[in-house]
Short mmCIF file of C-alpha atoms and ligand atoms in Angstrom, two decimals:
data_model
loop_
_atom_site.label_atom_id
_atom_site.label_comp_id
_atom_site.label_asym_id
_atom_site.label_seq_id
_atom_site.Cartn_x
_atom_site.Cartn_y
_atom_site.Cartn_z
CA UNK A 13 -82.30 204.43 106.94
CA UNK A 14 -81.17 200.97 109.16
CA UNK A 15 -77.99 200.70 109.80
CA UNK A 16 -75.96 198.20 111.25
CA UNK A 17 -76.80 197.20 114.99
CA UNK A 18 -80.38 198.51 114.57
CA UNK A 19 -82.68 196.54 116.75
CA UNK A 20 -85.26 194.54 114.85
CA UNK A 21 -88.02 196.43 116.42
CA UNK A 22 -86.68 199.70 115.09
CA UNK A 23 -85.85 198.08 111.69
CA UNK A 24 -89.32 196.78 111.61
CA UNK A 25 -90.99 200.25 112.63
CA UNK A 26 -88.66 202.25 110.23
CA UNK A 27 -89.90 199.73 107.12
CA UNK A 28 -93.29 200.46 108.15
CA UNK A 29 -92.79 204.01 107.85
CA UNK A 30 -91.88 203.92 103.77
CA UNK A 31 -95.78 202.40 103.25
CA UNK A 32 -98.39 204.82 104.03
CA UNK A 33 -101.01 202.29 103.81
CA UNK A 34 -99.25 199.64 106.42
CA UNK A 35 -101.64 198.80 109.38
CA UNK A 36 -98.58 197.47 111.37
CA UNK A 37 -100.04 193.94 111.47
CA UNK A 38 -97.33 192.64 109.15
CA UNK A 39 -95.00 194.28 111.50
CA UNK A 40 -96.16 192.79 114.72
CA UNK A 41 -96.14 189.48 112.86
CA UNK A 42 -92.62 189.61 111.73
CA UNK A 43 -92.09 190.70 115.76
CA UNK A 44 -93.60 187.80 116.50
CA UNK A 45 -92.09 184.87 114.77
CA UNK A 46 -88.81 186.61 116.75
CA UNK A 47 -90.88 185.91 119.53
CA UNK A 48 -91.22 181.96 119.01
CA UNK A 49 -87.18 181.94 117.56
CA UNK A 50 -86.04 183.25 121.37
CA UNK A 51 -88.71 180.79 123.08
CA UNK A 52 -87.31 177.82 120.83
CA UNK A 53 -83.75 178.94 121.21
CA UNK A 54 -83.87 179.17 125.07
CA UNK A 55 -85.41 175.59 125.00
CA UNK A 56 -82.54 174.33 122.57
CA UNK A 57 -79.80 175.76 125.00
CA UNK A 58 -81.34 174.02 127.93
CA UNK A 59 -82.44 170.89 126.11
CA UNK A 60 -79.63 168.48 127.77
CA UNK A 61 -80.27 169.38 131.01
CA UNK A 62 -84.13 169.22 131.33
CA UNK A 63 -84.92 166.01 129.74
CA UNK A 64 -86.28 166.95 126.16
CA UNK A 65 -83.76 165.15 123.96
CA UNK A 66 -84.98 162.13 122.30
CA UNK A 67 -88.11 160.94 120.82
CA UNK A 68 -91.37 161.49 121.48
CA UNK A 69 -92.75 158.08 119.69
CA UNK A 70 -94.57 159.17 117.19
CA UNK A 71 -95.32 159.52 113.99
CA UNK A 72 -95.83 162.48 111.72
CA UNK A 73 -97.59 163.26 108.87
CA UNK A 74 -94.62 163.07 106.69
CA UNK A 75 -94.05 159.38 108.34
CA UNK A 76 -91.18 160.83 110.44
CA UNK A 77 -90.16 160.06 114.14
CA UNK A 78 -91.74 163.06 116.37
CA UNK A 79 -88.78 164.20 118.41
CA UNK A 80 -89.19 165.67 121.82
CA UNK A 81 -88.25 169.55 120.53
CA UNK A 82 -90.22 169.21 117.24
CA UNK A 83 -93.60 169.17 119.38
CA UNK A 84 -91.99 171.92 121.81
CA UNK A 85 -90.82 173.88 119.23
CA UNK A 86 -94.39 173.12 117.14
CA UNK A 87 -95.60 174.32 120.08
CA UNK A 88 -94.29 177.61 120.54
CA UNK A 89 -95.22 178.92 117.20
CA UNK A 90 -98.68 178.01 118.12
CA UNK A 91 -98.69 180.02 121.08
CA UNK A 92 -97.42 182.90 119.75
CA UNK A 93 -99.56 183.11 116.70
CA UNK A 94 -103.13 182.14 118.66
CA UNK A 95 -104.47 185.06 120.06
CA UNK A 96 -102.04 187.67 117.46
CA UNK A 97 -104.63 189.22 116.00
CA UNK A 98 -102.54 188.33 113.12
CA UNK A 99 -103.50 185.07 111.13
CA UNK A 100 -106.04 183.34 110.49
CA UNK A 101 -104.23 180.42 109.72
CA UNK A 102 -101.22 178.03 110.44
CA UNK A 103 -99.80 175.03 108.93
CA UNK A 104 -97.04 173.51 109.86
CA UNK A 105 -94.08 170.23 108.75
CA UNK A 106 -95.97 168.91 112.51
CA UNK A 107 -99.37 169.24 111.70
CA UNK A 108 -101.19 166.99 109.11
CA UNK A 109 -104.08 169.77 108.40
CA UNK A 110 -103.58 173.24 108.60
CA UNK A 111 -104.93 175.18 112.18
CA UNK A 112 -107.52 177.67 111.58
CA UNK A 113 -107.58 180.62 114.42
CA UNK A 114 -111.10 181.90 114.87
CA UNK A 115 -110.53 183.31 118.05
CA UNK A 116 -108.12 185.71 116.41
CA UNK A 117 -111.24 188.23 116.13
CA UNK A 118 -111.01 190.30 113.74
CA UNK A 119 -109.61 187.40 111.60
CA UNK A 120 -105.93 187.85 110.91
CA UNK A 121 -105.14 188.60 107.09
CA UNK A 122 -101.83 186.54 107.27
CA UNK A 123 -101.47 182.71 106.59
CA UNK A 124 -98.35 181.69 108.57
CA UNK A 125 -96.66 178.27 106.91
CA UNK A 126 -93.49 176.83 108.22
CA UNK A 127 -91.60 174.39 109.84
CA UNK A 128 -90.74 174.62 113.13
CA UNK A 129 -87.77 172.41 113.72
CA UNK A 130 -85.52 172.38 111.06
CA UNK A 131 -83.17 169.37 110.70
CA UNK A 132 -84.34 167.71 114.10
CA UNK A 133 -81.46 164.82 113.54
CA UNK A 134 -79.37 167.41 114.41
CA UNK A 135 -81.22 168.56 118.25
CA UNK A 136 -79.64 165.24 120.01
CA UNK A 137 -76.11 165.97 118.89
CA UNK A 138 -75.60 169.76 119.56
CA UNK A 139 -75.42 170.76 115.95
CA UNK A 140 -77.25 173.79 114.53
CA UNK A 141 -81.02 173.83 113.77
CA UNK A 142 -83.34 176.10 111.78
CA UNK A 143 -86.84 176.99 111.69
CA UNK A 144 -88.31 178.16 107.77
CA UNK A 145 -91.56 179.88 107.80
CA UNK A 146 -93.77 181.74 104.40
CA UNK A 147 -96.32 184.23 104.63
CA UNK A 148 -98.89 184.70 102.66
CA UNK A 149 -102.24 187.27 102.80
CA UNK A 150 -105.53 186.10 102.61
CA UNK A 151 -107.81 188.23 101.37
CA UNK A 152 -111.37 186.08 102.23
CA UNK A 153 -114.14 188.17 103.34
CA UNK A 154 -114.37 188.00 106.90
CA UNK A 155 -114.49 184.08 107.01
CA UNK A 156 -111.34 181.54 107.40
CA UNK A 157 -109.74 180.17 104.69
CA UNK A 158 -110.52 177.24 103.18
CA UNK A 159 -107.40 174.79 103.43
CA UNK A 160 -106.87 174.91 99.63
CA UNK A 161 -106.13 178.41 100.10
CA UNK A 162 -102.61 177.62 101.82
CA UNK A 163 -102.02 176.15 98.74
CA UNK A 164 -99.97 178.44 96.82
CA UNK A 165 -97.61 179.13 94.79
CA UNK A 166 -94.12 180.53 96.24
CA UNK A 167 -94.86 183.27 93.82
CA UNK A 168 -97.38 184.70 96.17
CA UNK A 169 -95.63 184.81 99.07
CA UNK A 170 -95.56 188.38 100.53
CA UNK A 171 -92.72 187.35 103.12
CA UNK A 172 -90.23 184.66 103.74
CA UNK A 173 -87.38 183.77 106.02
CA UNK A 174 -86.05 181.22 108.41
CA UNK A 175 -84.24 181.33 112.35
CA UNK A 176 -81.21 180.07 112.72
CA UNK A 177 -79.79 178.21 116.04
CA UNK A 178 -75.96 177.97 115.77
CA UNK A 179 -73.18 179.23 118.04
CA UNK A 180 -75.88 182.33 117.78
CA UNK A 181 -80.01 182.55 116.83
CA UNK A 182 -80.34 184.51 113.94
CA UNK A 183 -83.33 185.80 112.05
CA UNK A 184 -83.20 186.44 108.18
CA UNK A 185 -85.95 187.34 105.79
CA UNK A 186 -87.58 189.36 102.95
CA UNK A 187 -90.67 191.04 102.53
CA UNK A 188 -89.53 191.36 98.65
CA UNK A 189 -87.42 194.19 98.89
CA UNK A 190 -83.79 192.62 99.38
CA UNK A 191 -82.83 190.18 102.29
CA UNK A 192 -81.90 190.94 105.74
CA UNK A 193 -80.16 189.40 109.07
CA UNK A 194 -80.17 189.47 112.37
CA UNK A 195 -78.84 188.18 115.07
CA UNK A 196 -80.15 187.68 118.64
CA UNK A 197 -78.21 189.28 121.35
CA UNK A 198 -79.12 186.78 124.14
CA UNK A 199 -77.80 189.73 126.90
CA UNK A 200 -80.55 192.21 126.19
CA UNK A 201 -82.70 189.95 124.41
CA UNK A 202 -82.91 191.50 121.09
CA UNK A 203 -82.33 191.21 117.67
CA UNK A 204 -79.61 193.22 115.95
CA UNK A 205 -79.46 193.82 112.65
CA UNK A 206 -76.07 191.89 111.25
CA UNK A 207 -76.27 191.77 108.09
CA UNK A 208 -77.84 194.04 106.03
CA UNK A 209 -79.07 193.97 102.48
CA UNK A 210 -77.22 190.46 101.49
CA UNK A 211 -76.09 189.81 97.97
CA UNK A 212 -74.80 186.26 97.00
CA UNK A 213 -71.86 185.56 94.65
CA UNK A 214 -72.63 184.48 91.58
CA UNK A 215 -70.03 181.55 92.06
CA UNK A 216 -69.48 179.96 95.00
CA UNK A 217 -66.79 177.18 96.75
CA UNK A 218 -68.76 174.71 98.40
CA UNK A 219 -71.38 172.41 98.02
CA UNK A 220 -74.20 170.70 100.33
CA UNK A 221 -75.51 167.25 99.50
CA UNK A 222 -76.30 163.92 101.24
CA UNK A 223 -73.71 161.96 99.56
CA UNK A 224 -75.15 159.11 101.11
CA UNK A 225 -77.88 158.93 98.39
CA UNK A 226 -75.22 159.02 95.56
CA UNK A 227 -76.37 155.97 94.21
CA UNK A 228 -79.79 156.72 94.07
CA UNK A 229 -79.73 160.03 91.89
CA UNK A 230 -80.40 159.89 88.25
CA UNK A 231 -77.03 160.01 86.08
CA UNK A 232 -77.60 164.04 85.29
CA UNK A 233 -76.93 164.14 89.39
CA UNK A 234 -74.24 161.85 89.72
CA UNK A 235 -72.49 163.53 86.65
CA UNK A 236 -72.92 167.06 88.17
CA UNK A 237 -71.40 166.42 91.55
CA UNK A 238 -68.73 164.44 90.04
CA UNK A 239 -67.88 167.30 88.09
CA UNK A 240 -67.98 169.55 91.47
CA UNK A 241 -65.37 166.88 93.02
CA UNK A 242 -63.12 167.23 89.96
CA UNK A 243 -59.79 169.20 90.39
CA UNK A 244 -59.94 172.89 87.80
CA UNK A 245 -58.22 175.71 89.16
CA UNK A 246 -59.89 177.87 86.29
CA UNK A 247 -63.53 176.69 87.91
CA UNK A 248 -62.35 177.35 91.59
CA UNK A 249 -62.93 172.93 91.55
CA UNK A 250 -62.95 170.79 93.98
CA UNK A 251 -65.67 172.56 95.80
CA UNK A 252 -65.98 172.06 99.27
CA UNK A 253 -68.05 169.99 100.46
CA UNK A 254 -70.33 171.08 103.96
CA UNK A 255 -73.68 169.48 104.81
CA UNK A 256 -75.04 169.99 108.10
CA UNK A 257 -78.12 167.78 108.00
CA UNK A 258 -80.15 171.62 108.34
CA UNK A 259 -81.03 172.88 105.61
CA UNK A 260 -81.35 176.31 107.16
CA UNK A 261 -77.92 176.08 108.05
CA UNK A 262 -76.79 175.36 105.02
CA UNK A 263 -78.62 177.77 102.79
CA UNK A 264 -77.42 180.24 105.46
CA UNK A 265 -73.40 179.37 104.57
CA UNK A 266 -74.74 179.41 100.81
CA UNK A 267 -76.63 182.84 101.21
CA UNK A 268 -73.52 184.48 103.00
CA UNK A 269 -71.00 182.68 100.77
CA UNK A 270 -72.15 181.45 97.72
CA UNK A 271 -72.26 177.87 96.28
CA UNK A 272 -75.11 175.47 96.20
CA UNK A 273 -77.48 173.21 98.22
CA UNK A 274 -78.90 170.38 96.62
CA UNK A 275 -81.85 167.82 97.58
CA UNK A 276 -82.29 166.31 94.15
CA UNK A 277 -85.36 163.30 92.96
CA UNK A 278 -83.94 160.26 93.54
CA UNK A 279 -84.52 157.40 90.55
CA UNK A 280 -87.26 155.87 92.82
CA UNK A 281 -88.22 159.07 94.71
CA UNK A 282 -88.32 161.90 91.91
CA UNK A 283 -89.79 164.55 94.37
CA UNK A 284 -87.14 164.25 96.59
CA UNK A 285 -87.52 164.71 100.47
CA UNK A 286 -87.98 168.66 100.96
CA UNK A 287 -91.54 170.07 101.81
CA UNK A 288 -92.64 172.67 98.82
CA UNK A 289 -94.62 175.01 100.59
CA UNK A 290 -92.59 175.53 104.12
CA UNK A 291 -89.07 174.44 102.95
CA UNK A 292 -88.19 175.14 99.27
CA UNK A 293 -90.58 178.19 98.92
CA UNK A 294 -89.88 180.32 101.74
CA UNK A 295 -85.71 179.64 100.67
CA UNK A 296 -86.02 180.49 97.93
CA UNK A 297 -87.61 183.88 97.78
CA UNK A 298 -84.43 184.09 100.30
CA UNK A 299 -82.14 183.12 98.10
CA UNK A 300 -83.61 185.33 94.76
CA UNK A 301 -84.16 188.51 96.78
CA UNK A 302 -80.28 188.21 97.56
CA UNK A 303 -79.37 187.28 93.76
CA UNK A 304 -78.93 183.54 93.50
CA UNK A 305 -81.43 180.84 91.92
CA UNK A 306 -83.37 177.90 93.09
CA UNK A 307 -85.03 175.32 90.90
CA UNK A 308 -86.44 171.87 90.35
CA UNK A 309 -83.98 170.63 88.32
CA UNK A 310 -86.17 171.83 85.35
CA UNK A 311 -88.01 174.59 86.97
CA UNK A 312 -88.27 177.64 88.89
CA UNK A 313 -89.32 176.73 92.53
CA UNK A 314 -91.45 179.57 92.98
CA UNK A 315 -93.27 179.21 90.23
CA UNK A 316 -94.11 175.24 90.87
CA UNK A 317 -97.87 174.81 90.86
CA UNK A 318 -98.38 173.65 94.69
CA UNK A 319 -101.43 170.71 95.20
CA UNK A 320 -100.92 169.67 97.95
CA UNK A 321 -100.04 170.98 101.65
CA UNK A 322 -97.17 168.75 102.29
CA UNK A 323 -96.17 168.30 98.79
CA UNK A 324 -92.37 167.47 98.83
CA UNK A 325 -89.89 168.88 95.57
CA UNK A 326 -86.07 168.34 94.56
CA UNK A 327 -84.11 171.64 95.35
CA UNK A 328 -81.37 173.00 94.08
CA UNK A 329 -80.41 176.40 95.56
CA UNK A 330 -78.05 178.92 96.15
CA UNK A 331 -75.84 181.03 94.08
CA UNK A 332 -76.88 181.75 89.95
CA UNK A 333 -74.17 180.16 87.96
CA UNK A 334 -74.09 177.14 90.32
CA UNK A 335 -78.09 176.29 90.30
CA UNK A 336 -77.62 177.12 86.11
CA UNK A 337 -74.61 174.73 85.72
CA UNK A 338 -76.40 171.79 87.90
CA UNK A 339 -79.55 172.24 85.74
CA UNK A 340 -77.58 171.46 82.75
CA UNK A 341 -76.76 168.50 83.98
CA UNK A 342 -79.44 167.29 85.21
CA UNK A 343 -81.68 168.20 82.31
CA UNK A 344 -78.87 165.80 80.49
CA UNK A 345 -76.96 168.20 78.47
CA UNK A 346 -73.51 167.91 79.99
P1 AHM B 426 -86.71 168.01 108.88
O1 AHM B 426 -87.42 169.29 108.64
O2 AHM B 426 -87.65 166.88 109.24
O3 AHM B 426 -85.57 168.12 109.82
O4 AHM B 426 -86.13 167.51 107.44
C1 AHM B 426 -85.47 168.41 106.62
C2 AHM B 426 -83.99 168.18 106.68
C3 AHM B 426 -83.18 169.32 106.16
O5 AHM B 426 -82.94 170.27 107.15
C4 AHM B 426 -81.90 168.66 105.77
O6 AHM B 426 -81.21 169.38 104.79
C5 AHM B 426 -82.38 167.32 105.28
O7 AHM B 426 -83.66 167.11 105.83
C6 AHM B 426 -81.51 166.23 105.75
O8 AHM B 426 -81.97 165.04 105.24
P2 AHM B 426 -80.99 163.76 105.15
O9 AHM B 426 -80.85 163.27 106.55
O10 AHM B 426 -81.72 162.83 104.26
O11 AHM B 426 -79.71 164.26 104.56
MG1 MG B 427 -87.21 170.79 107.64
#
């Protein structure tokens, strides 16, 4: 059984172990996106002092400024997933159409979706970043994938998790059977496991929101994180309120601490800002294997039909009782 200050290596070999039928390819894959967080991570400590700060100018697909690290960071992900053995396909927040991997021969049976740079307004200023990635198998017949079959519901995602860069890089994920953290020790170069087996409260104390938008939320919105802001010592209100501008970061507080993370619709912008299918699924399998809740506003993220590869959704996410509470509001019943 892991144990504290198991090495992710170990913890990954050990898991293996408990299904007979495991080729280790889902193994070496999880090994692997550890592999791109410590290349990414040694580029963000050095960013300052080798000239990658900034902007690259361009354009993404999402209409975004390209900063300097996004591409790096883009880049490493690529690199370490090209000749795995171990997908057959990428897609990434970067990357208007997804990356198909022939020369992965025998074709991988993984589809790797994420985002590489998570919260890139943050890489200038020294404030954490994130990376969110989803896994999903594909089971084609010795060919590559068609790209509508990265389409997917978060339902059938067989792994999920994001990296962390704060004051340390951590790595947390599920492959359906509870949640798990670790954290990079940058002296021997490995991840230890931290934090095993998390369980969120079903309450929390804070809250994460761009309060900028206030006044372009429907009413539900406005009227639920009034109510947050109101004092109620039976309710544990005011909540605090923390928003990092990284989502990953966030979730992470949520995840360890309870409370809830919110990018709701706007009145003009009902889908919100957040990506579906490299954001708001991979979070929240997260966030329900360790016993909180994410939803639309209406509906269970995971089981959102997904139509298109960049497809953005409102989320709401973290612990039970706070995603329930918001929903009432928003679905106007408060
Ligand atoms: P990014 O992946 O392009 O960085 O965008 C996603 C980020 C989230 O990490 C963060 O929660 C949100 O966008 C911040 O957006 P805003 O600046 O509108 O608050
Ligand atoms: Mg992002």
């Amino acid at each position: 059984m892991a144990r504290i200050g198991t090495t992710l290596t170990r913890f990954i070999i050990e898991t293996q172990a408990g299904h007979p039928a495991a080729t280790g390819e889902f193994s070496a894959l999880l090994a692997q996106i550890g592999l791109a967080g410590k290349m990414v991570a040694n580029d963000l400590r050095r960013a300052g002092l080798i000239n990658i700060l900034g902007l690259t100018g361009e354009t993404n697909v999402q209409g975004e400024a390209v900063k300097k690290l996004d591409t790096i960071a883009n880049e490493n992900f690529v690199k370490v997933f090209q000749y795995s053995g171990l997908v057959c396909a990428l897609a990434s927040e970067e990357l208007e159409k997804p990356v198909k991997l022939p020369e992965n021969w025998p074709l991988g049976k993984y589809m790797l979706l994420f985002d590489p740079l998570d919260g890139s307004s943050n890489t200038d200023v020294n404030m954490p970043l994130g990376a969110i990635f989803s896994i999903l198998r594909y089971e084609g017949k010795g060919g590559l994938p068609p790209d509508s079959e990265l389409v997917r519901k978060g339902t059938e995602q067989v792994a999920a998790g994001y990296l962390m860069y704060g004051s340390s890089t951590m790595l947390v994920f599920t492959s359906g059977k509870g949640v798990n953290g670790f954290t990079l020790d940058p002296g021997i170069g490995e991840y230890l496991l931290t934090h095993e087996n998390i369980r969120m409260p079903a309450r929390g104390k804070t809250y994460a929101v761009n309060e900028g938008n206030y006044h372009k939320w429907p009413a539900g919105t406005r009227r639920y994180v009034d109510h947050l802001k109101e004092a109620d010592k039976a309710t544990g209100r005011p909540y605090a309120g923390r928003y990092s501008g990284c989502l990953a970061a966030d979730v992470h507080r949520i995840l360890l601490g309870g409370g809830i993370y919110l990018y709701p619709g706007e009145t003009d912008k009902p889908e919100g800002k957040l990506r579906l299918l490299y954001e708001a699924n991979p979070l929240a399998m997260v966030v329900e294997q360790a016993g909180g809740k994410a939803s639309t506003g209406t509906h269970r993220i995971l089981d959102v039909e997904a139509k298109a590869l960049h497809q953005r959704v409102p989320l709401l996410i973290g612990s039970t009782d706070d995603v329930s509470l918001a929903e009432t509001f928003i679905q106007g019943k408060q």
